């Protein structure tokens, strides 16, 4: 039986620590850290994600500022809002919930957010720092949460082989960069990795990160008994169940450690958003 990496519990512990720090700040008459969240349109999934972010902020005593814009809003209007938020002294973190409607160039929005308030870690400045192995980078929350889980469970990275399945800007690429900085030998795979090669590449991994959104992709053929698996994928089955990229029932008994879905990487992502907001706040207050 594998060690189950309990992301929900770890995320709660991190939130409790953040809450204690925010309480101290408020006791000493400082302002609370502030997070601005921009949502364009009313996509139901985005609405749930945004609501969860507000809830998480409230729980730890951070201020959140919500901006819900019409689906038809112009790119210029969103850019104007971001420019205002960039100079708003109450705000330490700005994020714009993706995806955006087609009239808005996602890259322009990402580039417009001040790098020191870029708590999603998507701005090229922060991505550049991350690739340079510079600890000043604000790092994308999901891969950052994965690294926290490895640390918390004492899973060594130095000299280990890591395989990341997926190369998105949100998960796969920053994940590979973090593992590289943590001294892993990293292989990144993607949809053009020949399907017949993928199981063999993955079997070599000490740490396997699956981030494709392809339910049940990872079967016993992909694993070895010393492997640690971080399952980032989220898919909904026909009967409404949330599942990861790993076929959990068959894989879990055969590996060393694994994150469940739900209750693994997901809760860590929001905890890291709070952590990045607090980091940004601390830097701003130190200036
Ligand atoms: P994307 O769709 O942007 O990226 C998926 C990646 O997987 C792509 O790089 C794609 O390759 C690759 N891929 C797809 N199919 C295969 C395959 N059969 N073999 C190898 N590689 C494959 O998704 P995201 O990175 O944004 O998210 C990935 C998953 O993680 C999703 O399920 C998402 O819901 C979930 N997620 C979970 C979060 C959490 O908090 N737990 C946060 C963010 C995402 P290519 O580049 O060639 O297309």
PDB file of C-alpha atoms and ligand atoms in Angstrom, residues 49 142 165-168 170-172 189-193 198 211-214 217 232-235 245 265-266 269, ligand 1:
ATOM      1  CA  UNK A  49     -12.787  28.652  -8.628  1.00  0.00           C
ATOM      2  CA  UNK A 142       0.012  24.217  -8.748  1.00  0.00           C
ATOM      3  CA  UNK A 165       3.662  14.499 -18.365  1.00  0.00           C
ATOM      4  CA  UNK A 166       2.309  17.750 -19.802  1.00  0.00           C
ATOM      5  CA  UNK A 167       4.023  20.994 -20.853  1.00  0.00           C
ATOM      6  CA  UNK A 168       1.468  23.732 -20.240  1.00  0.00           C
ATOM      7  CA  UNK A 170       0.393  26.638 -15.908  1.00  0.00           C
ATOM      8  CA  UNK A 171       1.602  23.221 -14.770  1.00  0.00           C
ATOM      9  CA  UNK A 172       4.023  21.141 -16.850  1.00  0.00           C
ATOM     10  CA  UNK A 189       6.634  14.490 -22.129  1.00  0.00           C
ATOM     11  CA  UNK A 190       3.618  15.724 -24.081  1.00  0.00           C
ATOM     12  CA  UNK A 191       1.046  14.708 -26.654  1.00  0.00           C
ATOM     13  CA  UNK A 192       3.719  14.151 -29.320  1.00  0.00           C
ATOM     14  CA  UNK A 193       5.665  11.757 -27.145  1.00  0.00           C
ATOM     15  CA  UNK A 198       5.373   6.860 -22.658  1.00  0.00           C
ATOM     16  CA  UNK A 211      -0.734  16.787 -15.678  1.00  0.00           C
ATOM     17  CA  UNK A 212      -2.703  15.967 -18.803  1.00  0.00           C
ATOM     18  CA  UNK A 213      -6.382  15.882 -17.863  1.00  0.00           C
ATOM     19  CA  UNK A 214      -6.616  12.429 -19.478  1.00  0.00           C
ATOM     20  CA  UNK A 217      -3.870   7.525 -18.511  1.00  0.00           C
ATOM     21  CA  UNK A 232      -2.387  16.973 -11.039  1.00  0.00           C
ATOM     22  CA  UNK A 233      -5.092  15.987 -13.533  1.00  0.00           C
ATOM     23  CA  UNK A 234      -8.733  16.723 -12.885  1.00  0.00           C
ATOM     24  CA  UNK A 235     -11.451  15.127 -14.996  1.00  0.00           C
ATOM     25  CA  UNK A 245      -4.774  11.123 -14.624  1.00  0.00           C
ATOM     26  CA  UNK A 265      -2.800  18.680  -5.494  1.00  0.00           C
ATOM     27  CA  UNK A 266      -6.050  20.714  -5.756  1.00  0.00           C
ATOM     28  CA  UNK A 269      -2.986  25.120  -5.300  1.00  0.00           C
TER      29      UNK A 269
HETATM   30  P1  LIG B   1      -3.429  21.647 -20.758  1.00  0.00           P
HETATM   31  O1  LIG B   1      -4.559  21.051 -21.512  1.00  0.00           O
HETATM   32  O2  LIG B   1      -3.017  23.047 -20.997  1.00  0.00           O
HETATM   33  O3  LIG B   1      -2.139  20.723 -20.949  1.00  0.00           O
HETATM   34  C1  LIG B   1      -2.209  19.348 -20.982  1.00  0.00           C
HETATM   35  C2  LIG B   1      -0.858  18.832 -21.328  1.00  0.00           C
HETATM   36  O4  LIG B   1      -0.906  17.400 -21.393  1.00  0.00           O
HETATM   37  C3  LIG B   1      -0.353  19.300 -22.694  1.00  0.00           C
HETATM   38  O5  LIG B   1       1.003  19.679 -22.592  1.00  0.00           O
HETATM   39  C4  LIG B   1      -0.522  18.071 -23.597  1.00  0.00           C
HETATM   40  O6  LIG B   1       0.456  17.986 -24.613  1.00  0.00           O
HETATM   41  C5  LIG B   1      -0.322  16.957 -22.603  1.00  0.00           C
HETATM   42  N1  LIG B   1      -0.999  15.716 -22.991  1.00  0.00           N
HETATM   43  C6  LIG B   1      -2.297  15.554 -23.328  1.00  0.00           C
HETATM   44  N2  LIG B   1      -2.558  14.269 -23.596  1.00  0.00           N
HETATM   45  C7  LIG B   1      -1.397  13.599 -23.451  1.00  0.00           C
HETATM   46  C8  LIG B   1      -1.026  12.245 -23.609  1.00  0.00           C
HETATM   47  N3  LIG B   1      -1.909  11.326 -23.969  1.00  0.00           N
HETATM   48  N4  LIG B   1       0.263  11.908 -23.370  1.00  0.00           N
HETATM   49  C9  LIG B   1       1.166  12.843 -22.993  1.00  0.00           C
HETATM   50  N5  LIG B   1       0.866  14.148 -22.817  1.00  0.00           N
HETATM   51  C10 LIG B   1      -0.406  14.522 -23.052  1.00  0.00           C
HETATM   52  O7  LIG B   1      -3.826  21.443 -19.223  1.00  0.00           O
HETATM   53  P2  LIG B   1      -3.206  22.069 -17.888  1.00  0.00           P
HETATM   54  O8  LIG B   1      -1.742  21.864 -17.871  1.00  0.00           O
HETATM   55  O9  LIG B   1      -3.769  23.392 -17.643  1.00  0.00           O
HETATM   56  O10 LIG B   1      -3.873  21.081 -16.824  1.00  0.00           O
HETATM   57  C11 LIG B   1      -3.606  19.688 -16.851  1.00  0.00           C
HETATM   58  C12 LIG B   1      -4.577  18.987 -15.944  1.00  0.00           C
HETATM   59  O11 LIG B   1      -4.375  19.453 -14.617  1.00  0.00           O
HETATM   60  C13 LIG B   1      -6.044  19.259 -16.257  1.00  0.00           C
HETATM   61  O12 LIG B   1      -6.781  18.112 -15.934  1.00  0.00           O
HETATM   62  C14 LIG B   1      -6.402  20.375 -15.301  1.00  0.00           C
HETATM   63  O13 LIG B   1      -7.778  20.379 -14.987  1.00  0.00           O
HETATM   64  C15 LIG B   1      -5.589  19.992 -14.106  1.00  0.00           C
HETATM   65  N6  LIG B   1      -5.235  21.108 -13.243  1.00  0.00           N
HETATM   66  C16 LIG B   1      -5.339  20.886 -11.922  1.00  0.00           C
HETATM   67  C17 LIG B   1      -5.005  21.848 -11.039  1.00  0.00           C
HETATM   68  C18 LIG B   1      -5.105  21.552  -9.606  1.00  0.00           C
HETATM   69  O14 LIG B   1      -5.101  22.469  -8.806  1.00  0.00           O
HETATM   70  N7  LIG B   1      -5.167  20.281  -9.206  1.00  0.00           N
HETATM   71  C19 LIG B   1      -4.565  23.191 -11.471  1.00  0.00           C
HETATM   72  C20 LIG B   1      -4.362  23.282 -12.902  1.00  0.00           C
HETATM   73  C21 LIG B   1      -4.728  22.276 -13.745  1.00  0.00           C
HETATM   74  P3  LIG B   1       0.582  19.107 -25.789  1.00  0.00           P
HETATM   75  O15 LIG B   1       1.306  20.265 -25.153  1.00  0.00           O
HETATM   76  O16 LIG B   1       1.403  18.449 -26.830  1.00  0.00           O
HETATM   77  O17 LIG B   1      -0.799  19.436 -26.209  1.00  0.00           O
END
